[in-house]
CSV table of C-alpha atoms and ligand atoms in Angstrom, one decimal:
chain,number,residue,atom,x,y,z
A,21,MET,CA,10.4,31.4,-10.2
A,22,ALA,CA,7.5,28.8,-10.4
A,23,ILE,CA,6.9,26.9,-7.2
A,24,GLN,CA,7.8,23.2,-7.4
A,25,ILE,CA,6.6,20.1,-5.7
A,26,PRO,CA,8.4,19.3,-2.4
A,27,ARG,CA,11.4,17.0,-2.5
A,28,GLY,CA,10.6,13.3,-2.1
A,29,THR,CA,6.9,13.7,-3.1
A,30,GLN,CA,5.1,13.1,-6.4
A,31,ASP,CA,2.0,14.1,-8.4
A,32,ILE,CA,0.1,11.1,-9.7
A,33,LEU,CA,-1.4,12.3,-12.9
A,34,PRO,CA,-4.2,10.9,-15.1
A,35,GLY,CA,-2.6,8.1,-17.2
A,36,GLU,CA,-0.6,6.9,-14.1
A,37,VAL,CA,-3.4,7.2,-11.6
A,38,GLU,CA,-5.4,4.3,-13.2
A,39,LYS,CA,-2.6,2.0,-12.0
A,40,TRP,CA,-3.0,3.3,-8.4
A,41,GLN,CA,-6.8,2.8,-8.6
A,42,LEU,CA,-6.4,-0.7,-9.8
A,43,ILE,CA,-4.0,-1.5,-7.0
A,44,GLU,CA,-6.3,0.0,-4.4
A,45,GLU,CA,-9.3,-1.8,-5.8
A,46,THR,CA,-7.4,-5.1,-5.9
A,47,ALA,CA,-6.2,-4.7,-2.3
A,48,LYS,CA,-9.7,-3.8,-1.1
A,49,GLU,CA,-11.2,-6.8,-2.9
A,50,ILE,CA,-8.7,-9.2,-1.4
A,51,CYS,CA,-9.4,-7.8,2.1
A,52,ARG,CA,-13.0,-8.4,1.5
A,53,LYS,CA,-12.3,-12.0,0.6
A,54,TYR,CA,-10.1,-12.5,3.7
A,55,GLN,CA,-12.4,-10.5,5.9
A,56,TYR,CA,-10.2,-7.6,6.9
A,57,GLN,CA,-12.1,-4.4,7.4
A,58,GLU,CA,-10.9,-0.9,6.7
A,59,ILE,CA,-9.8,1.4,9.5
A,60,ARG,CA,-9.0,5.1,9.0
A,61,THR,CA,-6.9,6.9,11.6
A,62,PRO,CA,-5.6,10.5,11.5
A,63,ILE,CA,-2.7,11.6,9.4
A,64,PHE,CA,-1.1,13.1,12.5
A,65,GLU,CA,-0.8,11.7,16.0
A,66,GLN,CA,0.7,12.8,19.2
A,67,THR,CA,4.5,12.3,18.9
A,68,GLU,CA,4.5,10.2,22.0
A,69,LEU,CA,2.6,7.5,20.1
A,70,PHE,CA,5.5,6.8,17.8
A,71,LEU,CA,8.1,7.1,20.5
A,72,ARG,CA,6.4,4.3,22.3
A,73,GLY,CA,4.9,2.4,19.5
A,74,VAL,CA,7.7,2.4,16.9
A,75,GLY,CA,10.5,2.5,19.4
A,76,ASP,CA,13.0,5.3,20.2
A,77,THR,CA,16.0,3.3,18.9
A,78,THR,CA,14.6,3.0,15.4
A,79,ASP,CA,15.7,5.0,12.4
A,80,ILE,CA,12.1,6.1,11.9
A,81,VAL,CA,12.0,7.8,15.3
A,82,GLN,CA,15.6,9.0,15.4
A,83,LYS,CA,15.9,10.4,11.9
A,84,GLU,CA,12.8,10.3,9.8
A,85,MET,CA,9.8,11.9,11.6
A,86,TYR,CA,8.0,15.0,10.5
A,87,THR,CA,7.4,16.4,14.0
A,88,PHE,CA,6.0,19.9,14.6
A,89,GLU,CA,4.4,21.9,17.4
A,90,ASP,CA,0.9,23.0,16.8
A,91,ARG,CA,-0.5,26.4,17.9
A,92,GLY,CA,-1.5,24.9,21.2
A,93,GLY,CA,2.1,23.9,21.9
A,94,ARG,CA,1.4,20.1,21.5
A,95,SER,CA,4.0,18.0,19.8
A,96,LEU,CA,2.5,16.2,16.8
A,97,THR,CA,4.0,14.0,14.1
A,98,LEU,CA,2.8,13.1,10.6
A,99,ARG,CA,2.4,9.4,10.7
A,100,PRO,CA,5.5,7.5,9.5
A,101,GLU,CA,3.8,4.1,9.6
A,102,GLY,CA,0.4,2.6,10.4
A,103,THR,CA,0.7,0.0,13.0
A,104,ALA,CA,1.1,2.2,16.1
A,105,ALA,CA,-2.1,4.2,15.3
A,106,VAL,CA,-4.1,1.1,14.5
A,107,VAL,CA,-3.1,-0.4,17.8
A,108,ARG,CA,-3.8,2.9,19.6
A,109,SER,CA,-7.3,2.9,18.1
A,110,PHE,CA,-7.8,-0.8,18.9
A,111,ALA,CA,-7.0,0.0,22.6
A,112,GLU,CA,-8.8,3.3,22.7
A,113,ASN,CA,-12.0,2.0,21.2
A,114,LYS,CA,-11.8,-1.2,23.2
A,115,MET,CA,-12.1,-3.3,20.1
A,116,TYR,CA,-10.7,-6.2,22.2
A,117,GLY,CA,-14.1,-6.3,23.9
A,118,GLY,CA,-16.2,-6.8,20.7
A,119,ALA,CA,-17.9,-10.0,19.6
A,120,ASN,CA,-15.8,-10.6,16.5
A,121,GLN,CA,-12.4,-11.8,17.4
A,122,PRO,CA,-9.7,-11.7,16.2
A,123,VAL,CA,-10.1,-8.1,15.0
A,124,LYS,CA,-8.8,-8.0,11.4
A,125,LEU,CA,-8.2,-4.5,10.0
A,126,TYR,CA,-6.5,-2.9,7.0
A,127,TYR,CA,-5.4,0.6,6.1
A,128,LEU,CA,-4.5,2.4,3.0
A,129,GLY,CA,-3.1,5.9,2.9
A,130,PRO,CA,-0.1,8.2,2.9
A,131,MET,CA,2.8,8.0,5.4
A,132,PHE,CA,5.6,10.5,5.9
A,133,ARG,CA,9.3,10.0,6.5
A,134,TYR,CA,12.1,12.5,6.2
A,135,GLU,CA,14.4,10.2,4.1
A,136,ARG,CA,17.0,10.9,1.4
A,137,PRO,CA,14.9,10.6,-1.7
A,138,GLN,CA,15.9,8.0,-4.2
A,139,ALA,CA,14.2,5.3,-6.3
A,140,GLY,CA,11.7,3.5,-4.1
A,141,ARG,CA,12.2,6.0,-1.3
A,142,TYR,CA,9.9,8.9,-0.9
A,143,ARG,CA,9.1,11.4,1.8
A,144,GLN,CA,5.4,10.9,1.3
A,145,PHE,CA,4.4,7.4,0.2
A,146,VAL,CA,1.3,5.3,0.4
A,147,GLN,CA,1.2,2.2,2.5
A,148,PHE,CA,-1.3,-0.6,2.4
A,149,GLY,CA,-1.2,-2.7,5.6
A,150,ILE,CA,-3.2,-5.2,7.6
A,151,GLU,CA,-3.3,-6.1,11.3
A,152,ALA,CA,-4.9,-9.1,12.9
A,153,LEU,CA,-5.3,-8.6,16.6
A,154,GLY,CA,-6.3,-11.1,19.2
A,155,SER,CA,-5.1,-14.5,17.9
A,156,MET,CA,-2.0,-16.5,18.7
A,157,ASP,CA,-2.8,-19.2,16.1
A,158,PRO,CA,0.1,-19.8,13.7
A,159,ALA,CA,-2.6,-20.1,11.0
A,160,ILE,CA,-3.2,-16.3,11.2
A,161,ASP,CA,0.5,-15.7,10.6
A,162,ALA,CA,0.2,-17.8,7.5
A,163,GLU,CA,-3.0,-16.0,6.5
A,164,VAL,CA,-1.3,-12.6,6.8
A,165,ILE,CA,1.6,-13.7,4.7
A,166,SER,CA,-0.6,-15.2,2.1
A,167,LEU,CA,-2.7,-12.1,1.8
A,168,ALA,CA,0.3,-10.1,0.9
A,169,MET,CA,1.5,-12.7,-1.6
A,170,GLU,CA,-2.0,-12.9,-3.2
A,171,LEU,CA,-2.0,-9.1,-3.8
A,172,TYR,CA,1.3,-9.2,-5.6
A,173,LYS,CA,0.3,-12.2,-7.6
A,174,ALA,CA,-3.1,-10.7,-8.5
A,175,LEU,CA,-1.2,-7.7,-9.9
A,176,GLY,CA,0.9,-9.9,-12.1
A,177,LEU,CA,4.2,-10.1,-10.1
A,178,LYS,CA,6.0,-13.4,-10.5
A,179,LYS,CA,9.6,-12.7,-9.4
A,180,LEU,CA,9.0,-12.7,-5.7
A,181,ARG,CA,11.0,-14.0,-2.8
A,182,LEU,CA,9.4,-14.5,0.6
A,183,VAL,CA,11.9,-14.6,3.5
A,184,ILE,CA,10.8,-15.6,7.0
A,185,ASN,CA,12.4,-15.8,10.4
A,186,SER,CA,11.3,-16.2,14.0
A,187,LEU,CA,12.4,-13.8,16.7
A,188,GLY,CA,11.0,-16.1,19.3
A,189,ASP,CA,9.1,-15.2,22.5
A,190,SER,CA,10.6,-12.9,25.1
A,191,GLU,CA,12.5,-15.7,26.9
A,192,SER,CA,14.2,-16.7,23.6
A,193,ARG,CA,14.8,-13.1,22.7
A,194,THR,CA,16.5,-12.4,26.1
A,195,ALA,CA,18.8,-15.4,25.7
A,196,HIS,CA,19.7,-14.3,22.1
A,197,ARG,CA,20.2,-10.7,23.2
A,198,ASN,CA,22.7,-11.7,25.8
A,199,ALA,CA,24.5,-13.8,23.2
A,200,LEU,CA,24.6,-10.8,20.8
A,201,ILE,CA,26.0,-8.5,23.5
A,202,ASN,CA,28.8,-11.0,24.3
A,203,HIS,CA,29.5,-11.4,20.6
A,204,PHE,CA,29.7,-7.7,19.7
A,205,GLN,CA,31.0,-6.1,22.9
A,206,PRO,CA,34.7,-6.9,22.6
A,207,ARG,CA,34.9,-5.1,19.2
A,208,ILE,CA,32.0,-2.7,19.3
A,209,ASP,CA,34.4,0.3,18.7
A,210,GLU,CA,34.8,-1.0,15.1
A,211,PHE,CA,31.1,-0.2,14.5
A,212,CYS,CA,29.2,3.0,13.8
A,213,GLY,CA,27.9,5.2,16.5
A,214,ASP,CA,24.4,4.0,16.0
A,215,CYS,CA,25.4,0.4,16.5
A,216,GLN,CA,27.3,1.4,19.7
A,217,ASN,CA,24.1,2.8,21.0
A,218,ARG,CA,22.2,-0.2,19.9
A,219,LEU,CA,24.4,-2.6,21.8
A,220,GLU,CA,22.8,-1.9,25.2
A,221,LYS,CA,19.4,-0.7,24.0
A,222,ASN,CA,18.5,-3.2,21.3
A,223,PRO,CA,21.5,-5.3,20.0
A,224,LEU,CA,19.3,-7.2,17.6
A,225,ARG,CA,19.1,-4.0,15.5
A,226,ILE,CA,22.9,-4.1,14.9
A,227,LEU,CA,22.1,-7.0,12.5
A,228,ASP,CA,19.9,-4.5,10.6
A,229,CYS,CA,22.6,-1.8,10.2
A,230,LYS,CA,23.0,-0.5,6.7
A,231,LYS,CA,26.5,0.9,7.4
A,232,ASP,CA,28.2,-2.1,9.0
A,233,HIS,CA,26.5,-5.0,7.3
A,234,ASN,CA,29.8,-6.2,5.8
A,235,HIS,CA,31.7,-6.4,9.1
A,236,GLU,CA,33.0,-9.9,9.7
A,237,LEU,CA,31.3,-10.1,13.1
A,238,MET,CA,28.0,-9.8,11.3
A,239,LYS,CA,28.5,-13.1,9.5
A,240,THR,CA,29.4,-15.0,12.7
A,241,ALA,CA,26.8,-13.4,14.9
A,242,PRO,CA,24.7,-15.9,17.0
A,243,SER,CA,21.5,-16.9,15.1
A,244,ILE,CA,18.2,-16.3,16.9
A,245,LEU,CA,17.0,-19.7,15.6
A,246,GLU,CA,19.6,-21.4,17.9
A,247,TYR,CA,18.1,-19.6,20.9
A,248,LEU,CA,14.4,-20.4,20.3
A,249,ASN,CA,12.8,-22.2,23.3
A,250,GLU,CA,10.6,-25.2,22.6
A,251,ASP,CA,7.3,-23.2,22.4
A,252,SER,CA,8.8,-20.7,20.0
A,253,ARG,CA,10.4,-23.4,17.9
A,254,LEU,CA,7.1,-25.3,17.6
A,255,TYR,CA,5.2,-22.1,16.7
A,256,PHE,CA,7.6,-21.4,13.9
A,257,GLU,CA,7.4,-25.0,12.7
A,258,LYS,CA,3.6,-24.6,12.4
A,259,VAL,CA,3.8,-21.4,10.5
A,260,LYS,CA,6.2,-23.0,8.0
A,261,GLN,CA,3.9,-26.1,7.8
A,262,TYR,CA,0.9,-24.0,7.0
A,263,LEU,CA,2.8,-22.0,4.3
A,264,SER,CA,3.9,-25.2,2.7
A,265,ALA,CA,0.3,-26.5,2.8
A,266,MET,CA,-0.8,-23.3,1.0
A,267,GLU,CA,1.9,-23.8,-1.6
A,268,ILE,CA,3.6,-20.6,-0.7
A,269,ASP,CA,7.4,-20.8,-1.3
A,270,TYR,CA,9.6,-19.3,1.3
A,271,VAL,CA,13.2,-19.2,2.5
A,272,VAL,CA,14.3,-19.0,6.1
A,273,ASP,CA,16.9,-16.3,6.9
A,274,SER,CA,17.9,-16.1,10.5
A,275,THR,CA,19.5,-12.6,9.9
A,276,LEU,CA,16.1,-11.1,9.0
A,277,VAL,CA,15.2,-8.6,11.8
A,278,ARG,CA,12.6,-5.9,11.4
A,279,GLY,CA,13.5,-2.3,12.1
A,280,LEU,CA,10.8,-1.9,14.8
A,281,ASP,CA,11.3,-2.8,18.4
A,282,TYR,CA,8.1,-4.6,19.2
A,283,TYR,CA,8.4,-7.6,17.0
A,284,ASN,CA,8.5,-11.2,18.2
A,285,HIS,CA,7.9,-14.7,16.7
A,286,THR,CA,7.2,-14.5,13.0
A,287,ALA,CA,9.0,-11.9,10.9
A,288,PHE,CA,8.9,-11.7,7.2
A,289,GLU,CA,9.8,-9.7,4.1
A,290,ILE,CA,8.8,-10.0,0.5
A,291,MET,CA,11.4,-8.9,-2.0
A,292,SER,CA,11.4,-8.5,-5.8
A,293,GLU,CA,13.9,-10.5,-7.7
A,294,ALA,CA,13.1,-8.7,-11.0
A,295,GLU,CA,16.1,-7.6,-12.9
A,296,GLY,CA,16.5,-3.8,-13.0
A,297,PHE,CA,14.4,-3.3,-9.9
A,298,GLY,CA,17.2,-1.5,-8.3
A,299,ALA,CA,19.1,-1.6,-5.0
A,300,ILE,CA,16.1,-1.5,-2.7
A,301,THR,CA,14.4,-4.8,-3.2
A,302,THR,CA,12.0,-5.0,-0.2
A,303,LEU,CA,8.4,-4.7,-1.2
A,304,CYS,CA,6.7,-5.6,2.1
A,305,GLY,CA,7.7,-6.2,5.7
A,306,GLY,CA,5.7,-7.6,8.5
A,307,GLY,CA,5.6,-9.7,11.6
A,308,ARG,CA,4.2,-10.5,15.0
A,309,TYR,CA,4.1,-7.8,17.8
A,310,ASN,CA,2.6,-9.4,20.9
A,311,GLY,CA,3.8,-6.7,23.3
A,312,LEU,CA,2.5,-3.7,21.5
A,313,VAL,CA,-1.2,-3.5,22.5
A,314,ARG,CA,-0.2,-3.5,26.1
A,315,GLU,CA,2.4,-0.9,25.4
A,316,MET,CA,-0.4,1.3,24.1
A,317,GLY,CA,-2.4,0.9,27.2
A,318,GLY,CA,-4.7,-2.0,26.2
A,319,PRO,CA,-4.9,-5.5,27.6
A,320,ASP,CA,-2.2,-8.1,26.6
A,321,THR,CA,-3.3,-8.9,23.1
A,322,PRO,CA,-1.3,-10.6,20.4
A,323,GLY,CA,-1.0,-9.0,16.9
A,324,ILE,CA,0.5,-9.6,13.5
A,325,GLY,CA,0.5,-7.5,10.4
A,326,PHE,CA,2.4,-6.2,7.4
A,327,ALA,CA,2.9,-3.0,5.5
A,328,LEU,CA,3.9,-2.4,1.9
A,329,SER,CA,4.1,0.6,-0.2
A,330,VAL,CA,2.2,1.2,-3.5
A,331,GLU,CA,5.3,3.0,-4.9
A,332,ARG,CA,7.5,0.0,-4.6
A,333,LEU,CA,4.8,-2.3,-5.9
A,334,ILE,CA,4.5,-0.2,-9.0
A,335,SER,CA,8.3,-0.2,-9.5
A,336,ALA,CA,8.2,-4.0,-9.3
A,337,MET,CA,5.4,-4.1,-11.8
A,338,ASP,CA,7.4,-1.8,-14.1
A,339,ALA,CA,10.5,-3.9,-13.6
A,340,GLU,CA,8.6,-7.1,-14.5
A,341,GLY,CA,6.9,-5.4,-17.5
A,342,VAL,CA,3.4,-5.9,-16.1
A,343,ASP,CA,0.8,-3.8,-17.9
A,344,LEU,CA,-2.6,-4.4,-16.5
A,345,GLN,CA,-4.1,-1.1,-17.7
A,346,SER,CA,-7.3,-1.8,-19.5
A,347,GLU,CA,-8.1,0.1,-22.6
A,348,LYS,CA,-9.9,3.3,-21.7
A,349,LYS,CA,-13.2,3.9,-23.4
A,350,ILE,CA,-16.3,5.9,-23.0
A,351,ASP,CA,-19.8,5.1,-24.3
A,352,CYS,CA,-20.6,8.2,-26.3
A,353,PHE,CA,-19.6,11.7,-27.3
A,354,ILE,CA,-22.2,14.3,-28.3
A,355,VAL,CA,-21.2,16.2,-31.4
A,356,ALA,CA,-23.4,19.3,-31.4
A,357,LEU,CA,-23.5,21.9,-34.1
A,358,GLY,CA,-25.1,25.3,-33.5
A,359,GLU,CA,-26.4,27.0,-30.4
A,360,GLU,CA,-29.7,25.3,-30.3
A,361,ALA,CA,-28.1,21.8,-30.5
A,362,ARG,CA,-25.6,22.8,-27.9
A,363,ASP,CA,-28.4,23.8,-25.6
A,364,HIS,CA,-30.1,20.5,-26.2
A,365,SER,CA,-27.0,18.5,-25.5
A,366,VAL,CA,-26.9,19.8,-21.9
A,367,ILE,CA,-30.1,17.8,-21.2
A,368,LEU,CA,-29.2,14.9,-23.4
A,369,LEU,CA,-25.8,14.5,-21.7
A,370,GLN,CA,-27.4,14.5,-18.3
A,371,ASN,CA,-30.0,12.0,-19.3
A,372,LEU,CA,-27.4,9.7,-20.7
A,373,ARG,CA,-25.2,9.9,-17.5
A,374,HIS,CA,-28.2,9.3,-15.3
A,375,ALA,CA,-28.9,6.2,-17.3
A,376,GLY,CA,-25.4,5.0,-16.4
A,377,PHE,CA,-23.5,5.8,-19.6
A,378,SER,CA,-20.1,7.5,-19.6
A,379,ALA,CA,-20.7,10.4,-21.8
A,380,GLU,CA,-18.9,13.6,-22.9
A,381,ARG,CA,-19.5,16.6,-25.2
A,382,ASP,CA,-17.6,19.5,-26.7
A,383,TYR,CA,-17.1,22.6,-24.5
A,384,LEU,CA,-14.9,24.6,-26.8
A,385,GLU,CA,-17.3,25.3,-29.7
A,386,ARG,CA,-15.1,23.3,-32.0
A,387,LYS,CA,-15.9,22.5,-35.6
A,388,ILE,CA,-17.4,19.2,-36.5
A,389,LYS,CA,-14.1,17.6,-37.5
A,390,ALA,CA,-12.4,18.6,-34.3
A,391,GLN,CA,-15.3,17.3,-32.3
A,392,PHE,CA,-15.0,13.9,-33.9
A,393,LYS,CA,-11.3,14.0,-33.2
A,394,ALA,CA,-12.1,14.6,-29.5
A,395,ALA,CA,-14.5,11.7,-29.5
A,396,GLU,CA,-11.8,9.5,-30.9
A,397,ARG,CA,-9.2,10.6,-28.4
A,398,LEU,CA,-11.6,9.6,-25.6
A,399,GLY,CA,-12.2,6.2,-27.2
A,400,ALA,CA,-15.9,6.8,-27.6
A,401,ASN,CA,-17.9,3.9,-28.9
A,402,PHE,CA,-20.6,6.1,-30.4
A,403,ALA,CA,-20.8,9.7,-31.6
A,404,ILE,CA,-24.2,11.3,-31.3
A,405,ILE,CA,-24.7,14.0,-33.8
A,406,ILE,CA,-27.2,16.8,-33.4
A,407,GLY,CA,-27.5,19.9,-35.5
A,408,GLU,CA,-30.4,22.2,-36.7
A,409,ASP,CA,-31.8,19.7,-39.1
A,410,GLU,CA,-31.8,16.9,-36.6
A,411,LEU,CA,-33.6,19.1,-34.0
A,412,LYS,CA,-36.3,20.0,-36.5
A,413,SER,CA,-37.0,16.4,-37.4
A,414,GLY,CA,-36.7,15.3,-33.8
A,415,VAL,CA,-33.9,12.8,-34.4
A,416,ALA,CA,-30.2,12.4,-33.7
A,417,ALA,CA,-27.7,10.5,-35.8
A,418,VAL,CA,-25.8,7.9,-33.9
A,419,LYS,CA,-22.5,6.7,-35.4
A,420,ASN,CA,-20.7,3.6,-34.3
A,421,LEU,CA,-17.2,4.8,-34.4
A,422,GLU,CA,-15.7,1.4,-34.8
A,423,THR,CA,-17.8,0.1,-37.7
A,424,GLY,CA,-18.8,3.4,-39.2
A,425,GLU,CA,-22.5,2.3,-39.2
A,426,GLN,CA,-25.0,5.1,-38.7
A,427,LYS,CA,-28.6,5.1,-37.3
A,428,GLU,CA,-31.2,7.7,-36.5
A,429,LEU,CA,-32.8,7.7,-33.0
A,430,THR,CA,-35.7,9.8,-31.9
A,431,LEU,CA,-34.8,12.5,-29.5
A,432,ASN,CA,-37.9,12.0,-27.4
A,433,ASN,CA,-37.1,8.4,-26.6
A,434,PHE,CA,-33.4,8.8,-27.0
A,435,VAL,CA,-31.9,7.1,-24.0
A,436,LYS,CA,-34.1,4.1,-24.3
A,437,GLU,CA,-33.3,3.6,-28.0
A,438,PHE,CA,-29.6,4.2,-27.4
A,439,SER,CA,-29.6,1.6,-24.6
A,440,MET,CA,-30.9,-1.0,-27.1
A,441,LEU,CA,-28.5,0.1,-29.8
A,442,SER,CA,-25.4,0.0,-27.6
A,443,GLN,CA,-26.0,-3.4,-26.0
B,514,LIG,P1,13.7,0.1,4.3
B,514,LIG,O1,14.6,-0.8,4.9
B,514,LIG,O2,13.5,0.0,2.8
B,514,LIG,O3,13.9,1.5,4.8
B,514,LIG,P2,11.6,-0.1,6.3
B,514,LIG,O4,12.1,-1.1,7.2
B,514,LIG,O5,11.8,1.4,6.7
B,514,LIG,O6,12.2,-0.3,4.8
B,514,LIG,P3,8.9,-0.5,6.9
B,514,LIG,O7,8.8,0.5,7.9
B,514,LIG,O8,8.8,-1.9,7.3
B,514,LIG,O9,10.1,-0.3,5.9
B,514,LIG,O10,7.7,-0.2,5.8
B,514,LIG,C1,7.1,-1.3,5.1
B,514,LIG,C2,7.2,-1.1,3.6
B,514,LIG,O11,7.0,0.3,3.3
B,514,LIG,C3,8.6,-1.3,3.1
B,514,LIG,O12,8.8,-2.7,2.9
B,514,LIG,C4,8.6,-0.5,1.8
B,514,LIG,O13,7.9,-1.3,0.8
B,514,LIG,C5,7.7,0.6,2.1
B,514,LIG,N1,8.5,1.8,2.4
B,514,LIG,C6,9.2,2.2,3.5
B,514,LIG,N2,9.7,3.4,3.4
B,514,LIG,C7,9.4,3.9,2.2
B,514,LIG,C8,9.6,5.1,1.5
B,514,LIG,N3,10.3,6.1,2.1
B,514,LIG,N4,9.1,5.2,0.3
B,514,LIG,C9,8.4,4.3,-0.3
B,514,LIG,N5,8.1,3.1,0.3
B,514,LIG,C10,8.6,2.9,1.6
B,515,LIG,MG1,13.3,2.7,6.3
């Protein structure tokens, strides 16, 4: 039996890959405008990094990691997300000591989670994410959110919903945490095993439970917004004020909590409201994580970022019927007839490519008609025809495949004359 692709992964073939390239280029261009620089970290890290950085009560750590032992007996894990490694690198490379603060970084690459594959959920998927480290200015929270929104808009998405919340500082969180424990404790036996564990470790995560989200206690759970102290409340007000000033629409949802343990203050998600997008509507998740750098062994440094996957972005584009794929065309196709002409086309092709043209030729010794067909399939603007006669008289016929107009150019000066002709 033929070997098949692993479950939850996909091949991205020519025809589809152009969409990916467009998304990647757009993301990079927006990062350039916003002054976020690329960081590349390893695909695998020490398992310990994610236990500490993502949090051992999260679904990611408990159920989804690809963890293996290498030949030296070390426990390694394929990265399930990007933030932990970026923060590790920030601390390890002492980026907090550099002149340019805050440090603004982006990453783009594959992540791995052992999940049940379904639409919008893969075992290998590509995340684009940014992290801004070293600033506690609410304007940077607003900037991070606006960068994500700008990417989606640049790619033609219109049916977006931005949801924000504040998880407050640690004082607010502790007060809220106690209120949650008091709320759920009396009836915790009606909840799933995961939630029972979460009650002591991280009761906030009960609100994020996918099994028990319809339980009546969920609806009456104490809202974090009522437990924000004055500083946290003012911080959140500023973020909202800046978003409004930038004309970015949002709704506040006090039940929005992010799956990861290290979040505080601003949390946000961007959803698709496109019909037919499917059950999983979250495109992007992010927020502030002021405790994480310290957790990774660096100095106390505030941070905020988001992560989104290209897979879900593409699903949203498909659901909204966005088609940004530009027409594919090449500059010219060499139609060569006979061995001598085929020999000559080797040099001609290289000269054309060196001059910057996208150029192709026939490699299957096809007949003239089939060569023209191949040129058409590639969307060539010009066909360059060389045969015995042309070689003898030192010219090549150049046919504009759109107008049908034909001209003769001298082979000795071909690239120059072709440049003028094709302008
Ligand atoms: P979900 O609730 O959908 O499982 P999550 O909380 O696990 O999301 P994050 O860890 O915040 O997601 O990842 C950020 C973004 O990465 C998500 O908003 C989503 O767009 C994308 N993402 C997460 N897991 C997958 C996956 N298995 N396949 C494709 N995209 C994913
Ligand atoms: Mg998940």
